[in-house]
Tab-separated table of C-alpha atoms and ligand atoms in Angstrom:
chain	number	residue	atom	x	y	z
A	6	UNK	CA	32.686	-2.285	23.190
A	7	UNK	CA	29.759	-3.063	20.948
A	8	UNK	CA	30.407	0.049	18.912
A	9	UNK	CA	34.016	-1.006	18.364
A	10	UNK	CA	32.877	-4.396	17.043
A	11	UNK	CA	30.442	-2.719	14.720
A	12	UNK	CA	33.139	-0.401	13.313
A	13	UNK	CA	35.410	-3.372	12.722
A	14	UNK	CA	32.683	-5.125	10.721
A	15	UNK	CA	32.004	-2.066	8.645
A	16	UNK	CA	35.722	-1.576	7.893
A	17	UNK	CA	36.074	-5.234	6.946
A	18	UNK	CA	33.107	-5.049	4.589
A	19	UNK	CA	34.519	-1.933	2.961
A	20	UNK	CA	37.920	-3.640	2.402
A	21	UNK	CA	36.200	-6.526	0.583
A	22	UNK	CA	34.299	-4.086	-1.599
A	23	UNK	CA	37.437	-2.149	-2.522
A	24	UNK	CA	39.365	-5.329	-3.325
A	25	UNK	CA	36.544	-6.497	-5.546
A	26	UNK	CA	36.358	-3.137	-7.309
A	27	UNK	CA	40.133	-3.235	-8.005
A	28	UNK	CA	39.837	-6.764	-9.431
A	29	UNK	CA	37.090	-5.704	-11.815
A	30	UNK	CA	38.934	-2.539	-12.864
A	31	UNK	CA	42.163	-4.483	-13.457
A	32	UNK	CA	40.645	-6.240	-16.497
A	33	UNK	CA	40.901	-9.715	-14.984
A	34	UNK	CA	38.623	-12.477	-16.354
A	35	UNK	CA	36.325	-11.629	-13.488
A	36	UNK	CA	35.561	-8.433	-15.369
A	37	UNK	CA	32.779	-10.342	-17.111
A	38	UNK	CA	31.252	-11.153	-13.797
A	39	UNK	CA	27.452	-11.236	-13.916
A	40	UNK	CA	25.386	-11.257	-10.803
A	41	UNK	CA	22.645	-13.620	-11.923
A	42	UNK	CA	20.801	-13.396	-8.633
A	43	UNK	CA	20.735	-9.606	-8.912
A	44	UNK	CA	19.433	-9.871	-12.493
A	45	UNK	CA	16.570	-12.172	-11.441
A	46	UNK	CA	15.771	-9.932	-8.480
A	47	UNK	CA	15.699	-6.840	-10.728
A	48	UNK	CA	13.355	-8.587	-13.147
A	49	UNK	CA	11.033	-9.681	-10.354
A	50	UNK	CA	11.110	-6.341	-8.609
A	51	UNK	CA	12.268	-3.518	-10.912
A	52	UNK	CA	12.794	-0.080	-9.392
A	53	UNK	CA	10.230	1.397	-11.779
A	54	UNK	CA	8.025	0.298	-14.678
A	55	UNK	CA	6.751	2.651	-17.380
A	56	UNK	CA	3.095	1.941	-18.078
A	57	UNK	CA	0.441	3.208	-20.457
A	58	UNK	CA	-3.336	3.374	-19.968
A	59	UNK	CA	-5.010	1.114	-22.527
A	60	UNK	CA	-8.614	1.134	-21.281
A	61	UNK	CA	-10.862	3.162	-18.980
A	62	UNK	CA	-14.226	1.725	-17.826
A	63	UNK	CA	-16.875	2.712	-15.285
A	64	UNK	CA	-17.480	-0.142	-12.835
A	65	UNK	CA	-20.006	1.699	-10.642
A	66	UNK	CA	-21.512	5.200	-10.647
A	67	UNK	CA	-18.470	6.367	-8.641
A	68	UNK	CA	-15.599	4.077	-9.628
A	69	UNK	CA	-13.472	3.672	-12.717
A	70	UNK	CA	-11.228	0.802	-13.714
A	71	UNK	CA	-7.979	1.618	-15.501
A	72	UNK	CA	-6.104	-1.004	-17.511
A	73	UNK	CA	-2.338	-0.573	-17.870
A	74	UNK	CA	0.228	-2.298	-20.042
A	75	UNK	CA	3.982	-1.900	-19.924
A	76	UNK	CA	5.276	0.540	-22.509
A	77	UNK	CA	7.317	-0.795	-25.442
A	78	UNK	CA	9.875	-3.382	-24.498
A	79	UNK	CA	9.081	-3.388	-20.790
A	80	UNK	CA	7.603	-6.346	-18.956
A	81	UNK	CA	5.199	-6.185	-16.044
A	82	UNK	CA	6.753	-7.633	-12.912
A	83	UNK	CA	4.974	-10.610	-11.339
A	84	UNK	CA	2.862	-9.952	-8.258
A	85	UNK	CA	0.519	-11.769	-5.902
A	86	UNK	CA	-3.219	-11.197	-5.649
A	87	UNK	CA	-3.714	-8.579	-2.917
A	88	UNK	CA	-0.495	-6.610	-3.495
A	89	UNK	CA	-0.425	-2.969	-4.536
A	90	UNK	CA	1.237	-0.654	-7.042
A	91	UNK	CA	2.513	2.819	-6.238
A	92	UNK	CA	2.087	5.486	-8.920
A	93	UNK	CA	4.335	8.525	-9.368
A	94	UNK	CA	2.070	11.497	-10.027
A	95	UNK	CA	2.453	15.157	-10.809
A	96	UNK	CA	-0.735	16.953	-9.867
A	97	UNK	CA	-0.921	20.704	-10.357
A	98	UNK	CA	2.848	20.975	-10.088
A	99	UNK	CA	3.129	18.789	-6.966
A	100	UNK	CA	5.128	15.567	-7.200
A	101	UNK	CA	3.529	12.839	-5.153
A	102	UNK	CA	2.929	9.079	-5.039
A	103	UNK	CA	-0.163	7.017	-4.335
A	104	UNK	CA	-0.599	3.329	-3.549
A	105	UNK	CA	-3.534	1.406	-5.060
A	106	UNK	CA	-4.392	-2.273	-4.695
A	107	UNK	CA	-4.138	-4.128	-7.970
A	108	UNK	CA	-7.650	-5.225	-8.917
A	109	UNK	CA	-6.722	-7.628	-11.708
A	110	UNK	CA	-5.360	-11.137	-11.280
A	111	UNK	CA	-1.643	-11.943	-11.408
A	112	UNK	CA	-2.090	-14.414	-14.297
A	113	UNK	CA	-3.399	-11.568	-16.470
A	114	UNK	CA	-0.066	-9.755	-16.095
A	115	UNK	CA	1.974	-12.721	-17.304
A	116	UNK	CA	-0.150	-14.355	-20.013
A	117	UNK	CA	-1.957	-13.408	-23.214
A	118	UNK	CA	-0.947	-11.202	-26.097
A	119	UNK	CA	-1.218	-8.016	-24.075
A	120	UNK	CA	-0.365	-8.678	-20.423
A	121	UNK	CA	-1.937	-6.050	-18.205
A	122	UNK	CA	-2.829	-5.009	-14.702
A	123	UNK	CA	-5.735	-2.913	-13.469
A	124	UNK	CA	-6.423	-0.362	-10.759
A	125	UNK	CA	-9.961	0.549	-9.737
A	126	UNK	CA	-10.249	4.050	-8.368
A	127	UNK	CA	-13.162	5.653	-6.596
A	128	UNK	CA	-14.129	9.279	-6.782
A	129	UNK	CA	-15.847	11.860	-4.660
A	130	UNK	CA	-16.015	10.089	-1.289
A	131	UNK	CA	-14.932	11.639	2.007
A	132	UNK	CA	-12.320	8.891	2.352
A	133	UNK	CA	-10.872	9.297	-1.151
A	134	UNK	CA	-8.080	11.799	-1.409
A	135	UNK	CA	-7.337	14.496	-3.960
A	136	UNK	CA	-5.083	12.143	-5.972
A	137	UNK	CA	-7.855	9.558	-6.460
A	138	UNK	CA	-10.278	12.279	-7.515
A	139	UNK	CA	-7.687	13.689	-9.914
A	140	UNK	CA	-6.942	10.288	-11.467
A	141	UNK	CA	-10.653	9.520	-11.801
A	142	UNK	CA	-11.269	12.777	-13.615
A	143	UNK	CA	-8.111	13.084	-15.724
A	144	UNK	CA	-6.480	9.764	-16.560
A	145	UNK	CA	-7.274	8.687	-20.119
A	146	UNK	CA	-6.238	6.141	-22.715
A	147	UNK	CA	-2.721	6.704	-23.973
A	148	UNK	CA	-1.485	8.475	-20.825
A	149	UNK	CA	1.890	7.242	-19.600
A	150	UNK	CA	2.925	6.928	-15.975
A	151	UNK	CA	5.678	5.468	-13.823
A	152	UNK	CA	4.612	2.686	-11.471
A	153	UNK	CA	6.450	0.776	-8.775
A	154	UNK	CA	5.214	-2.727	-8.073
A	155	UNK	CA	4.621	-5.053	-6.418
A	156	UNK	CA	4.438	-4.084	-2.753
A	157	UNK	CA	2.620	-5.242	0.348
A	158	UNK	CA	2.104	-8.307	2.480
A	159	UNK	CA	-1.663	-8.487	1.992
A	160	UNK	CA	-1.743	-11.754	0.094
A	161	UNK	CA	-2.601	-15.350	0.848
A	162	UNK	CA	0.297	-17.365	2.186
A	163	UNK	CA	-0.511	-21.113	2.484
A	164	UNK	CA	2.155	-21.701	5.143
A	165	UNK	CA	0.615	-19.042	7.360
A	166	UNK	CA	-3.077	-18.707	6.479
A	167	UNK	CA	-6.011	-21.052	6.767
A	168	UNK	CA	-7.495	-22.060	3.393
A	169	UNK	CA	-10.872	-20.722	4.464
A	170	UNK	CA	-10.701	-16.945	4.152
A	171	UNK	CA	-13.417	-14.469	5.145
A	172	UNK	CA	-12.833	-10.976	3.806
A	173	UNK	CA	-14.705	-8.039	5.354
A	174	UNK	CA	-14.352	-5.172	2.868
A	175	UNK	CA	-15.612	-1.639	2.368
A	176	UNK	CA	-15.376	0.944	-0.417
A	177	UNK	CA	-12.453	0.400	-2.765
A	178	UNK	CA	-11.185	-2.211	-0.271
A	179	UNK	CA	-13.010	-4.706	-2.487
A	180	UNK	CA	-10.276	-4.463	-5.147
A	181	UNK	CA	-7.639	-6.860	-3.736
A	182	UNK	CA	-10.384	-9.443	-3.170
A	183	UNK	CA	-11.514	-9.201	-6.770
A	184	UNK	CA	-7.921	-9.990	-7.781
A	185	UNK	CA	-7.911	-12.998	-5.412
A	186	UNK	CA	-11.322	-14.175	-6.677
A	187	UNK	CA	-10.136	-14.112	-10.291
A	188	UNK	CA	-6.939	-15.959	-9.435
A	189	UNK	CA	-8.965	-18.641	-7.589
A	190	UNK	CA	-11.309	-18.966	-10.545
A	191	UNK	CA	-8.293	-19.356	-12.828
A	192	UNK	CA	-7.056	-22.255	-10.665
A	193	UNK	CA	-3.804	-20.600	-9.623
A	194	UNK	CA	-4.749	-19.716	-6.053
A	195	UNK	CA	-5.794	-22.520	-3.739
A	196	UNK	CA	-8.108	-20.980	-1.154
A	197	UNK	CA	-11.826	-20.490	-0.439
A	198	UNK	CA	-12.921	-16.876	-0.272
A	199	UNK	CA	-16.061	-15.336	1.201
A	200	UNK	CA	-16.215	-11.577	0.654
A	201	UNK	CA	-18.459	-9.613	3.016
A	202	UNK	CA	-18.763	-6.287	1.249
A	203	UNK	CA	-20.229	-3.519	3.415
A	204	UNK	CA	-21.812	-0.532	1.662
A	205	UNK	CA	-24.232	2.156	2.757
A	206	UNK	CA	-26.280	1.829	-0.414
A	207	UNK	CA	-26.441	-0.571	-3.361
A	208	UNK	CA	-25.284	2.375	-5.502
A	209	UNK	CA	-21.904	2.256	-3.706
A	210	UNK	CA	-21.107	-1.313	-4.742
A	211	UNK	CA	-18.023	-1.544	-6.962
A	212	UNK	CA	-17.346	-4.385	-9.419
A	213	UNK	CA	-20.658	-6.071	-8.508
A	214	UNK	CA	-21.391	-7.577	-11.921
A	215	UNK	CA	-17.793	-8.711	-12.315
A	216	UNK	CA	-17.775	-10.410	-8.910
A	217	UNK	CA	-21.148	-12.054	-9.384
A	218	UNK	CA	-19.941	-13.436	-12.695
A	219	UNK	CA	-17.149	-15.401	-11.056
A	220	UNK	CA	-18.968	-16.722	-7.980
A	221	UNK	CA	-18.426	-20.441	-7.486
A	222	UNK	CA	-18.087	-23.095	-4.786
A	223	UNK	CA	-14.816	-21.442	-3.815
A	224	UNK	CA	-15.761	-17.742	-4.149
A	225	UNK	CA	-18.782	-16.268	-2.357
A	226	UNK	CA	-19.755	-12.626	-2.645
A	227	UNK	CA	-22.112	-11.234	0.026
A	228	UNK	CA	-23.293	-7.623	-0.070
A	229	UNK	CA	-24.108	-6.102	3.301
A	230	UNK	CA	-26.157	-2.892	3.091
A	231	UNK	CA	-26.250	-0.569	6.113
A	232	UNK	CA	-28.548	2.198	4.758
A	233	UNK	CA	-32.348	2.119	5.056
A	234	UNK	CA	-33.148	1.154	1.480
A	235	UNK	CA	-35.069	-2.061	0.875
A	236	UNK	CA	-32.608	-4.843	0.232
A	237	UNK	CA	-33.263	-8.507	-0.191
A	238	UNK	CA	-30.002	-9.700	1.362
A	239	UNK	CA	-27.764	-9.057	4.384
A	240	UNK	CA	-28.547	-5.748	6.126
A	241	UNK	CA	-26.616	-3.867	8.800
A	242	UNK	CA	-22.910	-3.635	9.562
A	243	UNK	CA	-20.041	-6.099	9.330
A	244	UNK	CA	-20.886	-7.246	12.833
A	245	UNK	CA	-19.496	-10.157	14.801
A	246	UNK	CA	-22.740	-12.126	14.226
A	247	UNK	CA	-22.477	-11.720	10.488
A	248	UNK	CA	-18.767	-12.565	10.446
A	249	UNK	CA	-19.420	-15.645	12.574
A	250	UNK	CA	-22.213	-16.779	10.261
A	251	UNK	CA	-19.790	-17.030	7.321
A	252	UNK	CA	-16.765	-18.333	9.247
A	253	UNK	CA	-15.549	-21.916	9.516
A	254	UNK	CA	-13.822	-23.323	12.574
A	255	UNK	CA	-10.414	-22.385	11.237
A	256	UNK	CA	-10.696	-19.122	9.310
A	257	UNK	CA	-8.225	-16.425	8.350
A	258	UNK	CA	-9.628	-12.903	8.052
A	259	UNK	CA	-8.389	-10.440	5.444
A	260	UNK	CA	-9.753	-6.939	6.146
A	261	UNK	CA	-9.518	-4.057	3.700
A	262	UNK	CA	-11.434	-0.788	3.690
A	263	UNK	CA	-11.641	2.731	5.068
A	264	UNK	CA	-10.193	3.404	8.518
A	265	UNK	CA	-13.551	3.567	10.426
A	266	UNK	CA	-14.600	0.198	8.984
A	267	UNK	CA	-11.177	-1.239	9.793
A	268	UNK	CA	-11.504	-0.117	13.441
A	269	UNK	CA	-15.017	-1.496	13.710
A	270	UNK	CA	-14.167	-4.898	12.214
A	271	UNK	CA	-11.011	-5.159	14.310
A	272	UNK	CA	-13.143	-4.715	17.456
A	273	UNK	CA	-15.645	-7.331	16.265
A	274	UNK	CA	-12.903	-9.864	15.536
A	275	UNK	CA	-11.396	-9.232	18.966
A	276	UNK	CA	-14.823	-9.800	20.517
A	277	UNK	CA	-14.906	-13.152	18.706
A	278	UNK	CA	-11.487	-13.961	20.251
A	279	UNK	CA	-9.862	-14.393	16.855
A	280	UNK	CA	-6.114	-14.723	17.445
A	281	UNK	CA	-3.980	-11.969	15.876
A	282	UNK	CA	-2.178	-14.526	13.678
A	283	UNK	CA	-5.492	-15.145	11.903
A	284	UNK	CA	-6.070	-11.476	10.991
A	285	UNK	CA	-4.500	-9.666	8.011
A	286	UNK	CA	-5.236	-5.977	7.603
A	287	UNK	CA	-4.531	-3.528	4.794
A	288	UNK	CA	-4.761	0.213	5.406
A	289	UNK	CA	-3.610	2.822	2.920
A	290	UNK	CA	-2.824	6.379	3.765
A	291	UNK	CA	-2.449	8.471	6.856
A	292	UNK	CA	-5.390	9.183	9.188
A	293	UNK	CA	-7.440	12.139	7.927
A	294	UNK	CA	-7.558	13.639	11.420
A	295	UNK	CA	-4.426	12.802	13.353
A	296	UNK	CA	-5.654	14.718	16.421
A	297	UNK	CA	-8.197	11.920	16.950
A	298	UNK	CA	-5.446	9.283	17.111
A	299	UNK	CA	-4.746	7.647	20.438
A	300	UNK	CA	-1.933	9.433	22.275
A	301	UNK	CA	-2.100	12.726	20.336
A	302	UNK	CA	-1.354	15.577	22.807
A	303	UNK	CA	-4.592	16.918	24.267
A	304	UNK	CA	-5.642	20.477	23.329
A	305	UNK	CA	-2.765	20.892	20.879
A	306	UNK	CA	-3.724	23.821	18.640
A	307	UNK	CA	-3.000	23.387	14.895
A	308	UNK	CA	0.175	25.272	13.984
A	309	UNK	CA	2.603	25.859	11.153
A	310	UNK	CA	6.219	24.997	11.948
A	311	UNK	CA	9.601	25.458	10.343
A	312	UNK	CA	10.953	22.225	8.892
A	313	UNK	CA	14.663	22.249	8.090
A	314	UNK	CA	15.482	19.617	5.483
A	315	UNK	CA	19.087	18.447	5.071
A	316	UNK	CA	20.141	16.580	1.904
A	317	UNK	CA	23.905	16.100	1.678
A	318	UNK	CA	25.275	19.642	2.004
A	319	UNK	CA	22.000	21.221	0.897
A	320	UNK	CA	19.720	22.819	3.460
A	321	UNK	CA	16.131	23.986	2.855
A	322	UNK	CA	13.753	25.518	5.341
A	323	UNK	CA	10.112	24.860	4.502
A	324	UNK	CA	6.729	25.099	6.204
A	325	UNK	CA	5.116	22.103	7.892
A	326	UNK	CA	1.527	21.983	9.124
A	327	UNK	CA	0.931	20.086	12.375
A	328	UNK	CA	-2.137	18.468	10.720
A	329	UNK	CA	-0.139	16.947	7.869
A	330	UNK	CA	2.587	14.293	7.862
A	331	UNK	CA	6.150	15.336	6.988
A	332	UNK	CA	5.848	13.632	3.581
A	333	UNK	CA	3.129	16.104	2.587
A	334	UNK	CA	5.239	19.087	3.736
A	335	UNK	CA	8.107	17.828	1.552
A	336	UNK	CA	5.808	17.320	-1.436
A	337	UNK	CA	4.253	20.755	-1.079
A	338	UNK	CA	7.757	22.248	-1.135
A	339	UNK	CA	8.693	20.198	-4.222
A	340	UNK	CA	11.310	18.146	-2.356
A	341	UNK	CA	11.541	14.560	-3.565
A	342	UNK	CA	11.501	11.835	-0.969
A	343	UNK	CA	10.759	8.159	-1.458
A	344	UNK	CA	7.323	6.892	-0.537
A	345	UNK	CA	5.224	3.862	-1.413
A	346	UNK	CA	2.576	2.755	1.123
A	347	UNK	CA	2.043	6.183	2.783
A	348	UNK	CA	0.833	4.437	5.924
A	349	UNK	CA	4.028	3.833	7.886
A	350	UNK	CA	4.492	0.214	6.857
A	351	UNK	CA	7.012	-0.123	4.010
A	352	UNK	CA	9.908	2.017	5.320
A	353	UNK	CA	10.625	3.680	1.952
A	354	UNK	CA	10.297	7.161	3.449
A	355	UNK	CA	12.685	6.437	6.358
A	356	UNK	CA	14.089	9.764	7.569
A	357	UNK	CA	16.525	10.819	10.287
A	358	UNK	CA	14.921	13.153	12.804
A	359	UNK	CA	17.821	15.416	13.785
A	360	UNK	CA	15.834	17.596	16.200
A	361	UNK	CA	12.293	18.530	17.152
A	362	UNK	CA	9.164	16.969	18.608
A	363	UNK	CA	6.915	14.788	16.507
A	364	UNK	CA	3.897	12.533	16.887
A	365	UNK	CA	3.816	9.018	15.436
A	366	UNK	CA	0.479	7.213	15.934
A	367	UNK	CA	0.941	3.692	17.268
A	368	UNK	CA	-1.227	2.329	14.461
A	369	UNK	CA	1.033	3.727	11.727
A	370	UNK	CA	4.323	3.012	13.440
A	371	UNK	CA	6.009	0.365	11.306
A	372	UNK	CA	9.541	1.303	12.402
A	373	UNK	CA	12.100	-1.262	13.461
A	374	UNK	CA	13.176	-1.137	17.075
A	375	UNK	CA	16.669	0.104	16.149
A	376	UNK	CA	15.196	2.934	14.077
A	377	UNK	CA	13.193	4.130	17.045
A	378	UNK	CA	16.270	3.960	19.230
A	379	UNK	CA	18.471	5.911	16.802
A	380	UNK	CA	15.927	8.600	15.950
A	381	UNK	CA	14.567	7.543	12.572
A	382	UNK	CA	10.971	8.148	11.560
A	383	UNK	CA	8.792	7.255	8.586
A	384	UNK	CA	7.955	10.664	7.144
A	385	UNK	CA	4.529	9.530	5.882
A	386	UNK	CA	3.358	8.674	9.402
A	387	UNK	CA	5.055	11.441	11.398
A	388	UNK	CA	3.423	14.757	12.340
A	389	UNK	CA	5.425	17.762	13.614
A	390	UNK	CA	4.721	19.166	17.078
A	391	UNK	CA	7.494	21.817	16.954
A	392	UNK	CA	10.070	23.207	14.541
A	393	UNK	CA	12.030	20.192	13.312
A	394	UNK	CA	15.170	19.285	11.397
A	395	UNK	CA	15.279	16.127	9.303
A	396	UNK	CA	17.866	14.508	7.061
A	397	UNK	CA	16.659	12.740	3.927
A	398	UNK	CA	18.536	10.887	1.187
A	399	UNK	CA	19.603	12.707	-1.990
A	400	UNK	CA	17.475	11.359	-4.849
B	3	LIG	S1	5.845	5.354	2.443
B	3	LIG	FE1	5.807	3.414	3.383
B	3	LIG	S2	6.520	3.854	5.401
B	3	LIG	FE2	6.325	5.796	4.482
């Protein structure tokens, strides 16, 4: 019975659409119809923005900051401090995308003679992927790219979050907090921020001078060094004791960094009995070793499988490695599929699993309940365990 009701709704909606199309085609006054809401939405969240690199700077021995402006005539869409941009990249013939937190403040993208945004990218670390290393080594002034922004929920929301924010960070996870710190300093973000930045060595610290320069009553920047070098400040890990030391009675925690740090801090916050509503986490990318994820079948030997990809009436059979998510198999075969966050959260890579066995780690499973029920997966967070058939949209 439910299915019948659903079909009726769909048919009704289609009749309205056809009637509207006929009206517009008939040359009636409604032909000049403008959807103002759509226009505002497109301006706030365009499908793509062409950008050009206008500056490249080293901000640590291993990190580079890239400044981008919109190419002629284009405007940068507004964003919130903590959100990310996804870049379309072609690396050695492979089309791919990568998400990076925006490390500049939102006001810098909407004011001044040359509005801009910045991404800070780290090189040569075990946790940085081949795209980050490629960008670090190759991107130069004058290069043009396509970006999609803004995305992500990792931003301060006064109706939800406490004004006192403690931010455990690691590696390039410092970048969204730098954006927040600058926005606070500018007076356009009303929160107090204490950044606890964990690094193995002082040489690993990114944006240190820049962050120190904007410290104030509202922005505190605390380096926490875990290696054995002499350091005249906080030493050790981002432990519960350290977190507690910098927390107020009512604190919201924003956590951003590599997966091992994220797991560690999550455990420490749980040990402090911090309620889930007070914790915001940002993780980019799939786990490096999916076999270590909870629930992965024990003793499953790495294998190559056949992946049949259906797009409209087109059918391709490609290779898929059990150690890589389906998104990577598609990219290696040169098949375009949408992706933004690459961590299972945004739903852009939603794909129908027609047949086959797959593994989706609980941590990267951002699917809606109905999608799970009707056999949809997010290709970026799905690993094949057998030959599979998937259906993807035609792009
Ligand atoms: S790219 Fe965001 S869920 Fe796959």
